[in-house]
Amino acid sequence: MSHRITRIQEAMRRYGFDALAIVPGSNLRYLSGITLHAGLRLTLALTPVSGQPALVVPALEHARIAETTGALFRFYPWSDAEGPEQALARATRDVGLGAGSVIGIEHTVMRVFELRALEQALPGAQTADVTPLLMDMRMVKDAEELHAIRQAVRVIEDTLRQTIAQVRAGMRERDIADLWERAIRAAGCLPAFETTVASGPNSANPHHTSGDRVLQEGDLVVFDGGAVYQGYVSDITRTFAVGRLSDEALRIHHLVQAANTAGRIAAAQPGATGESIDTAARQIIEHGGYGAYFLHRTGHGIGLDIHEPPFIVAGNQAPLPVGATFTVEPGIYIRGLGGVRIEDDVVITADGAESLTTFPRDVQYLS
C-alpha cells in the first residue's frame, strides 16, 4: 500500500493539505489494507504531506493491525484506562502538525466525537473536505482491484444461475433471496448489500425489500444482488418472467434491454461521460413513451463501496478515466403492472469499455 500513500501525498500538495485524518471505513482500507469498522473507540490515521503516516489505535487492535500493515504506520496505541487524548497529541506532534495546519477530513464519514478529538489535539488548525481527492484516486482501479471485481462478478453470476435453477412459481421472495445469499456465502464471499427479489407489483419499487409475496403466473421478477471479494463488490440486476407475460410487460423489458445496450455502447465511446451514458440509455426509454417511469440515474461507480463515483447521471460531464468501474442499470417501473431493470458492471479500457457482467439480458422464464 506504500505506493498509494506516495500518490496521495503528491495529491495533497496540489490540494494544499498538510495532512489527512482518515477514520475506519473504505478510505482507510484503500490506503492501508486495514479492514476496520467504526466503533466507540477512537481510531484515526494521520497521513502527513511527507514522511510516515501515524495511526492512533486502541491497544486491543494494535497487534492485529501491525501484522496487516507492517512498517506502513508509526503506531500510537492507547488503553481504555488512559483514553486516546495523549496518544493523539503525540501523533499530531510527531507528524509535524500545529495550529496553522490544514487537515483533510472525510465530511460524510467522520463522526462528531472524532472531529472534536482532532480539534482538541490541534486547536487553531483548519479542516477541509478531502472526499474529492480520495474519490478521484479511488475511481481509477489498478490491476489488483480489477481482478477482485472480476472475481466478485464471477461469483454473483454463478450463484444467480444456481439460484434461478431452483426457483418455481409459489415460492416466496424472501426464500429465493435467502437461497441466493447462501450460495454467495458458500462461494466464500459476502453479499454486497441486501439481496432483492421483487415479484409482480413489487417489481415496480426500485428499492423493494424481499417479502412474503409468492411468485405467480404472469409476474415480472427482478433479481438484484452483489458479492464482495477481497473487499471489492459486484452488482447485477436481471428481470425474469413467470409464465406468459402481458404484451406491455414484454414491451418494457425489450425497451430496458435496448437502453442497457445503448448505455454500454455509449460507455465505449472516446470521451464518454456519466451524462453521455445516461442520455444514451434514457433516450431509448423516452422515445418508447416510458420516460416518466425511469425513476433513477443510469448508474453508479463500484469498488470498495457499492455506490461511489463516477455517477452515471445528467450533469456529470467529466470524461471517464481508464480504469473507472460503474454500473449501467436503466429501468422502467409502472405501479400495478411491475418493473424491469437490467444492470451490468462496466470498466473503461484504453480502447473503449468492457462489460464485466455477461449474464444473458433477454427475457428468461422461470419454471
Short mmCIF file of C-alpha atoms in Angstrom, two decimals:
data_model
loop_
_atom_site.label_atom_id
_atom_site.label_comp_id
_atom_site.label_asym_id
_atom_site.label_seq_id
_atom_site.Cartn_x
_atom_site.Cartn_y
_atom_site.Cartn_z
CA MET A 1 0.00 0.00 0.00
CA SER A 2 3.02 2.31 0.23
CA HIS A 3 2.58 3.37 -3.42
CA ARG A 4 -0.91 4.66 -2.57
CA ILE A 5 0.47 6.68 0.33
CA THR A 6 3.06 8.20 -2.05
CA ARG A 7 0.37 9.04 -4.61
CA ILE A 8 -1.92 10.62 -2.05
CA GLN A 9 0.93 12.71 -0.61
CA GLU A 10 1.60 14.04 -4.11
CA ALA A 11 -2.10 14.90 -4.47
CA MET A 12 -2.13 16.57 -1.03
CA ARG A 13 0.50 19.04 -2.20
CA ARG A 14 -1.72 20.02 -5.13
CA TYR A 15 -4.74 20.44 -2.85
CA GLY A 16 -2.85 22.34 -0.15
CA PHE A 17 -3.31 19.83 2.69
CA ASP A 18 -0.73 19.41 5.43
CA ALA A 19 -2.23 16.08 6.49
CA LEU A 20 -5.23 13.82 6.11
CA ALA A 21 -7.20 12.43 9.04
CA ILE A 22 -8.88 9.17 7.98
CA VAL A 23 -11.25 7.12 10.13
CA PRO A 24 -12.24 3.44 9.80
CA GLY A 25 -14.04 2.68 6.55
CA SER A 26 -13.38 2.14 2.86
CA ASN A 27 -10.92 5.04 2.51
CA LEU A 28 -8.71 3.65 5.28
CA ARG A 29 -8.89 0.22 3.68
CA TYR A 30 -7.90 1.72 0.32
CA LEU A 31 -4.85 3.47 1.77
CA SER A 32 -3.67 0.78 4.16
CA GLY A 33 -5.40 -2.55 3.59
CA ILE A 34 -6.90 -2.36 7.09
CA THR A 35 -10.47 -3.55 7.47
CA LEU A 36 -11.91 -1.77 10.50
CA HIS A 37 -15.48 -0.86 11.33
CA ALA A 38 -16.33 2.37 13.11
CA GLY A 39 -16.69 1.71 16.82
CA LEU A 40 -16.81 3.68 20.05
CA ARG A 41 -13.02 3.70 20.47
CA LEU A 42 -11.07 6.35 18.58
CA THR A 43 -9.08 5.10 15.59
CA LEU A 44 -7.51 7.78 13.40
CA ALA A 45 -4.89 7.62 10.64
CA LEU A 46 -2.86 10.80 10.14
CA THR A 47 -1.06 10.99 6.80
CA PRO A 48 1.31 13.99 6.59
CA VAL A 49 2.26 15.60 3.29
CA SER A 50 5.65 13.89 3.62
CA GLY A 51 7.00 11.16 5.85
CA GLN A 52 5.49 8.14 7.57
CA PRO A 53 1.77 8.14 8.49
CA ALA A 54 0.68 7.72 12.10
CA LEU A 55 -2.12 5.51 13.37
CA VAL A 56 -3.84 6.22 16.68
CA VAL A 57 -5.41 2.90 17.57
CA PRO A 58 -6.98 1.13 20.57
CA ALA A 59 -4.38 -1.10 22.22
CA LEU A 60 -6.58 -4.16 21.77
CA GLU A 61 -6.37 -3.75 17.96
CA HIS A 62 -2.67 -2.88 17.80
CA ALA A 63 -1.14 -6.32 17.26
CA ARG A 64 -3.66 -7.39 14.63
CA ILE A 65 -3.30 -4.22 12.59
CA ALA A 66 0.50 -4.22 12.86
CA GLU A 67 0.56 -7.72 11.36
CA THR A 68 -1.52 -6.46 8.40
CA THR A 69 0.33 -3.22 7.69
CA GLY A 70 3.92 -3.94 8.70
CA ALA A 71 6.01 -0.75 8.66
CA LEU A 72 3.42 1.36 6.83
CA PHE A 73 2.44 3.24 10.04
CA ARG A 74 4.01 4.55 13.17
CA PHE A 75 1.63 3.31 15.87
CA TYR A 76 0.17 5.21 18.82
CA PRO A 77 -1.83 2.68 20.85
CA TRP A 78 -3.98 3.75 23.77
CA SER A 79 -5.74 1.82 26.52
CA ASP A 80 -9.24 2.21 27.89
CA ALA A 81 -7.74 3.33 31.21
CA GLU A 82 -5.77 6.24 29.73
CA GLY A 83 -8.03 7.25 26.81
CA PRO A 84 -6.90 8.43 23.36
CA GLU A 85 -6.08 12.08 24.08
CA GLN A 86 -2.37 11.73 24.84
CA ALA A 87 -1.78 9.25 22.01
CA LEU A 88 -3.45 11.60 19.53
CA ALA A 89 -1.48 14.60 20.82
CA ARG A 90 1.80 12.68 20.37
CA ALA A 91 0.83 11.58 16.88
CA THR A 92 -0.09 15.07 15.69
CA ARG A 93 3.17 16.46 17.10
CA ASP A 94 5.32 13.73 15.56
CA VAL A 95 3.88 14.22 12.04
CA GLY A 96 4.59 17.95 12.31
CA LEU A 97 1.11 19.42 12.70
CA GLY A 98 0.31 22.63 14.54
CA ALA A 99 -2.14 25.49 14.93
CA GLY A 100 -1.95 26.65 11.32
CA SER A 101 -2.15 23.23 9.70
CA VAL A 102 -4.78 22.38 7.06
CA ILE A 103 -6.24 18.93 7.72
CA GLY A 104 -8.26 17.00 5.17
CA ILE A 105 -11.20 15.16 6.74
CA GLU A 106 -13.99 12.95 5.36
CA HIS A 107 -17.07 15.14 5.61
CA THR A 108 -19.55 12.32 5.10
CA VAL A 109 -17.72 9.72 7.21
CA MET A 110 -16.02 11.35 10.19
CA ARG A 111 -18.23 11.47 13.27
CA VAL A 112 -18.58 14.34 15.72
CA PHE A 113 -16.53 12.73 18.52
CA GLU A 114 -13.65 12.06 16.10
CA LEU A 115 -13.74 15.64 14.82
CA ARG A 116 -13.85 17.03 18.37
CA ALA A 117 -10.86 14.90 19.39
CA LEU A 118 -8.90 16.22 16.42
CA GLU A 119 -9.87 19.82 17.21
CA GLN A 120 -8.82 19.38 20.83
CA ALA A 121 -5.44 17.99 19.78
CA LEU A 122 -4.90 20.73 17.18
CA PRO A 123 -6.55 23.96 18.34
CA GLY A 124 -6.47 26.54 15.58
CA ALA A 125 -5.99 24.03 12.76
CA GLN A 126 -8.24 24.28 9.71
CA THR A 127 -10.24 21.37 8.28
CA ALA A 128 -11.48 20.86 4.71
CA ASP A 129 -13.25 18.06 2.89
CA VAL A 130 -10.82 15.53 1.40
CA THR A 131 -13.53 13.45 -0.29
CA PRO A 132 -12.92 14.79 -3.84
CA LEU A 133 -9.21 13.96 -3.63
CA LEU A 134 -9.86 10.42 -2.35
CA MET A 135 -12.63 9.73 -4.83
CA ASP A 136 -10.50 10.86 -7.77
CA MET A 137 -7.83 8.38 -6.69
CA ARG A 138 -10.22 5.52 -5.99
CA MET A 139 -12.12 5.97 -9.26
CA VAL A 140 -9.21 4.54 -11.26
CA LYS A 141 -8.86 0.85 -10.45
CA ASP A 142 -5.48 -0.84 -10.76
CA ALA A 143 -4.93 -4.40 -11.97
CA GLU A 144 -5.28 -5.90 -8.49
CA GLU A 145 -8.55 -4.09 -7.87
CA LEU A 146 -9.96 -5.11 -11.26
CA HIS A 147 -9.05 -8.72 -10.56
CA ALA A 148 -11.03 -8.61 -7.32
CA ILE A 149 -14.05 -7.04 -9.05
CA ARG A 150 -13.90 -9.68 -11.79
CA GLN A 151 -13.94 -12.40 -9.15
CA ALA A 152 -16.90 -10.75 -7.42
CA VAL A 153 -18.68 -10.69 -10.80
CA ARG A 154 -17.91 -14.36 -11.38
CA VAL A 155 -19.37 -15.30 -8.00
CA ILE A 156 -22.55 -13.26 -8.39
CA GLU A 157 -23.26 -14.61 -11.87
CA ASP A 158 -22.52 -18.23 -10.93
CA THR A 159 -24.73 -18.01 -7.85
CA LEU A 160 -27.54 -16.33 -9.80
CA ARG A 161 -27.52 -19.29 -12.20
CA GLN A 162 -27.61 -21.71 -9.28
CA THR A 163 -30.49 -19.83 -7.69
CA ILE A 164 -32.81 -19.42 -10.67
CA ALA A 165 -32.44 -23.13 -11.43
CA GLN A 166 -34.26 -23.77 -8.13
CA VAL A 167 -36.99 -21.13 -8.47
CA ARG A 168 -40.59 -22.16 -9.04
CA ALA A 169 -43.94 -20.39 -9.01
CA GLY A 170 -45.35 -20.38 -5.49
CA MET A 171 -42.03 -19.65 -3.78
CA ARG A 172 -41.74 -16.59 -1.54
CA GLU A 173 -39.48 -13.70 -2.47
CA ARG A 174 -37.61 -13.85 0.84
CA ASP A 175 -36.90 -17.57 0.46
CA ILE A 176 -35.45 -17.08 -3.01
CA ALA A 177 -33.29 -14.18 -1.79
CA ASP A 178 -32.08 -16.40 1.05
CA LEU A 179 -31.13 -19.14 -1.44
CA TRP A 180 -29.06 -16.62 -3.39
CA GLU A 181 -27.34 -15.22 -0.29
CA ARG A 182 -26.49 -18.70 0.98
CA ALA A 183 -24.96 -19.54 -2.40
CA ILE A 184 -22.85 -16.35 -2.25
CA ARG A 185 -21.58 -17.29 1.21
CA ALA A 186 -20.91 -20.88 0.13
CA ALA A 187 -18.72 -19.46 -2.64
CA GLY A 188 -16.56 -17.77 0.02
CA CYS A 189 -17.94 -14.25 -0.39
CA LEU A 190 -20.37 -11.96 1.41
CA PRO A 191 -23.45 -10.29 -0.08
CA ALA A 192 -22.55 -6.72 -1.11
CA PHE A 193 -25.95 -5.43 0.05
CA GLU A 194 -29.40 -6.74 0.89
CA THR A 195 -30.23 -9.20 -1.88
CA THR A 196 -33.53 -8.33 -3.55
CA VAL A 197 -36.19 -10.45 -5.20
CA ALA A 198 -39.18 -8.33 -6.23
CA SER A 199 -42.12 -10.02 -7.96
CA GLY A 200 -45.25 -8.82 -9.72
CA PRO A 201 -46.38 -5.40 -8.48
CA ASN A 202 -43.44 -5.31 -6.06
CA SER A 203 -41.05 -5.12 -9.00
CA ALA A 204 -42.32 -1.58 -9.64
CA ASN A 205 -40.46 -0.48 -6.47
CA PRO A 206 -36.75 0.06 -7.30
CA HIS A 207 -35.79 -0.42 -3.63
CA HIS A 208 -38.16 -3.23 -2.66
CA THR A 209 -37.29 -5.44 0.31
CA SER A 210 -37.85 -9.14 -0.37
CA GLY A 211 -41.04 -10.19 1.40
CA ASP A 212 -43.70 -12.86 1.71
CA ARG A 213 -45.32 -12.48 -1.70
CA VAL A 214 -45.21 -15.69 -3.74
CA LEU A 215 -44.31 -15.79 -7.42
CA GLN A 216 -47.34 -16.06 -9.68
CA GLU A 217 -48.11 -16.68 -13.33
CA GLY A 218 -47.51 -13.55 -15.42
CA ASP A 219 -45.08 -11.95 -12.93
CA LEU A 220 -42.06 -9.89 -13.78
CA VAL A 221 -39.41 -10.78 -11.17
CA VAL A 222 -36.41 -8.51 -10.51
CA PHE A 223 -33.29 -10.13 -9.03
CA ASP A 224 -30.72 -7.64 -7.68
CA GLY A 225 -27.60 -8.83 -5.89
CA GLY A 226 -23.88 -8.39 -5.43
CA ALA A 227 -20.89 -10.19 -3.94
CA VAL A 228 -17.85 -8.93 -2.03
CA TYR A 229 -14.48 -10.44 -2.95
CA GLN A 230 -11.41 -9.21 -1.04
CA GLY A 231 -13.31 -6.04 -0.21
CA TYR A 232 -14.46 -5.26 -3.77
CA VAL A 233 -18.03 -5.56 -4.96
CA SER A 234 -20.10 -6.64 -7.93
CA ASP A 235 -23.68 -5.56 -8.65
CA ILE A 236 -26.07 -7.20 -11.10
CA THR A 237 -29.78 -7.00 -11.84
CA ARG A 238 -31.78 -9.19 -14.18
CA THR A 239 -35.55 -9.38 -14.69
CA PHE A 240 -37.20 -12.75 -15.27
CA ALA A 241 -40.71 -13.91 -16.17
CA VAL A 242 -43.03 -16.44 -14.60
CA GLY A 243 -45.12 -17.96 -17.36
CA ARG A 244 -46.59 -15.82 -20.10
CA LEU A 245 -46.09 -12.06 -19.81
CA SER A 246 -48.53 -9.41 -20.95
CA ASP A 247 -47.75 -7.52 -24.14
CA GLU A 248 -46.89 -4.38 -22.15
CA ALA A 249 -44.58 -6.28 -19.80
CA LEU A 250 -42.74 -7.70 -22.80
CA ARG A 251 -42.55 -4.24 -24.36
CA ILE A 252 -40.97 -2.60 -21.33
CA HIS A 253 -38.48 -5.47 -20.98
CA HIS A 254 -37.41 -5.00 -24.61
CA LEU A 255 -37.09 -1.24 -24.09
CA VAL A 256 -34.96 -1.61 -20.96
CA GLN A 257 -32.76 -4.19 -22.68
CA ALA A 258 -32.26 -1.79 -25.59
CA ALA A 259 -31.50 1.07 -23.17
CA ASN A 260 -28.95 -1.09 -21.35
CA THR A 261 -27.26 -1.90 -24.67
CA ALA A 262 -27.24 1.78 -25.68
CA GLY A 263 -25.66 2.77 -22.35
CA ARG A 264 -22.93 0.16 -22.65
CA ILE A 265 -22.20 1.18 -26.26
CA ALA A 266 -22.05 4.85 -25.22
CA ALA A 267 -19.59 3.91 -22.47
CA ALA A 268 -17.22 2.54 -25.09
CA GLN A 269 -17.00 5.84 -26.97
CA PRO A 270 -13.91 8.08 -26.59
CA GLY A 271 -14.60 10.85 -24.10
CA ALA A 272 -17.62 9.09 -22.59
CA THR A 273 -19.07 10.89 -19.57
CA GLY A 274 -21.63 9.96 -16.96
CA GLU A 275 -24.03 12.32 -18.71
CA SER A 276 -23.48 10.89 -22.20
CA ILE A 277 -24.11 7.34 -20.99
CA ASP A 278 -27.20 8.40 -19.04
CA THR A 279 -28.52 10.25 -22.09
CA ALA A 280 -27.97 7.30 -24.42
CA ALA A 281 -29.90 4.93 -22.17
CA ARG A 282 -32.61 7.41 -21.19
CA GLN A 283 -33.41 8.44 -24.77
CA ILE A 284 -34.36 4.87 -25.68
CA ILE A 285 -36.92 4.74 -22.88
CA GLU A 286 -38.18 8.27 -23.54
CA HIS A 287 -38.65 7.59 -27.26
CA GLY A 288 -40.53 4.43 -26.31
CA GLY A 289 -43.02 6.52 -24.34
CA TYR A 290 -41.94 5.49 -20.84
CA GLY A 291 -39.57 8.29 -19.86
CA ALA A 292 -41.65 9.22 -16.80
CA TYR A 293 -41.21 5.67 -15.48
CA PHE A 294 -37.39 5.70 -15.48
CA LEU A 295 -37.05 6.90 -11.89
CA HIS A 296 -33.32 6.95 -11.14
CA ARG A 297 -29.89 7.69 -12.60
CA THR A 298 -28.48 5.20 -15.09
CA GLY A 299 -25.66 4.02 -12.86
CA HIS A 300 -23.05 4.46 -10.14
CA GLY A 301 -19.44 3.57 -9.55
CA ILE A 302 -18.47 0.33 -7.81
CA GLY A 303 -15.31 -0.63 -5.95
CA LEU A 304 -14.78 -0.85 -2.22
CA ASP A 305 -18.23 0.73 -1.88
CA ILE A 306 -21.39 -0.31 -3.66
CA HIS A 307 -22.09 3.34 -4.53
CA GLU A 308 -19.12 5.56 -5.29
CA PRO A 309 -18.00 7.87 -8.12
CA PRO A 310 -18.35 8.02 -11.05
CA PHE A 311 -22.11 8.59 -11.13
CA ILE A 312 -23.81 7.93 -14.45
CA VAL A 313 -26.21 10.83 -14.40
CA ALA A 314 -27.07 14.09 -16.14
CA GLY A 315 -24.64 16.83 -15.10
CA ASN A 316 -21.58 14.60 -14.80
CA GLN A 317 -19.62 15.90 -17.77
CA ALA A 318 -16.13 14.78 -16.76
CA PRO A 319 -14.61 12.23 -19.19
CA LEU A 320 -14.41 8.84 -17.53
CA PRO A 321 -10.80 7.73 -16.95
CA VAL A 322 -9.40 4.36 -17.96
CA GLY A 323 -9.98 2.03 -15.02
CA ALA A 324 -13.27 3.58 -13.91
CA THR A 325 -15.79 0.88 -12.97
CA PHE A 326 -19.52 1.53 -12.80
CA THR A 327 -22.98 0.13 -13.44
CA VAL A 328 -25.34 0.68 -16.36
CA GLU A 329 -28.83 -0.06 -15.00
CA PRO A 330 -31.81 1.54 -16.76
CA GLY A 331 -35.27 0.60 -15.55
CA ILE A 332 -38.98 1.13 -16.07
CA TYR A 333 -41.35 0.94 -13.07
CA ILE A 334 -45.15 1.00 -13.51
CA ARG A 335 -47.38 0.72 -10.46
CA GLY A 336 -49.93 -2.05 -10.84
CA LEU A 337 -48.01 -3.73 -13.65
CA GLY A 338 -44.46 -4.21 -12.43
CA GLY A 339 -40.95 -3.16 -13.27
CA VAL A 340 -37.88 -4.14 -15.24
CA ARG A 341 -34.22 -3.32 -14.52
CA ILE A 342 -31.19 -4.74 -16.31
CA GLU A 343 -27.86 -3.90 -14.69
CA ASP A 344 -24.31 -4.56 -15.82
CA ASP A 345 -20.88 -3.74 -14.41
CA VAL A 346 -18.63 -1.90 -16.87
CA VAL A 347 -14.96 -0.81 -16.88
CA ILE A 348 -13.46 1.88 -19.11
CA THR A 349 -10.49 0.47 -21.05
CA ALA A 350 -7.76 2.02 -23.20
CA ASP A 351 -9.75 1.23 -26.35
CA GLY A 352 -13.35 1.64 -25.14
CA ALA A 353 -15.20 -0.22 -22.43
CA GLU A 354 -15.79 -3.79 -21.30
CA SER A 355 -18.90 -5.25 -19.72
CA LEU A 356 -17.65 -7.33 -16.80
CA THR A 357 -21.07 -8.93 -16.37
CA THR A 358 -22.17 -11.18 -19.23
CA PHE A 359 -25.27 -12.95 -17.85
CA PRO A 360 -27.99 -13.10 -20.58
CA ARG A 361 -30.12 -9.96 -20.73
CA ASP A 362 -33.08 -11.15 -22.80
CA VAL A 363 -36.37 -12.37 -21.33
CA GLN A 364 -35.78 -15.63 -19.46
CA TYR A 365 -38.55 -17.70 -17.95
CA LEU A 366 -38.56 -19.25 -14.51
CA SER A 367 -40.01 -22.75 -14.29
#
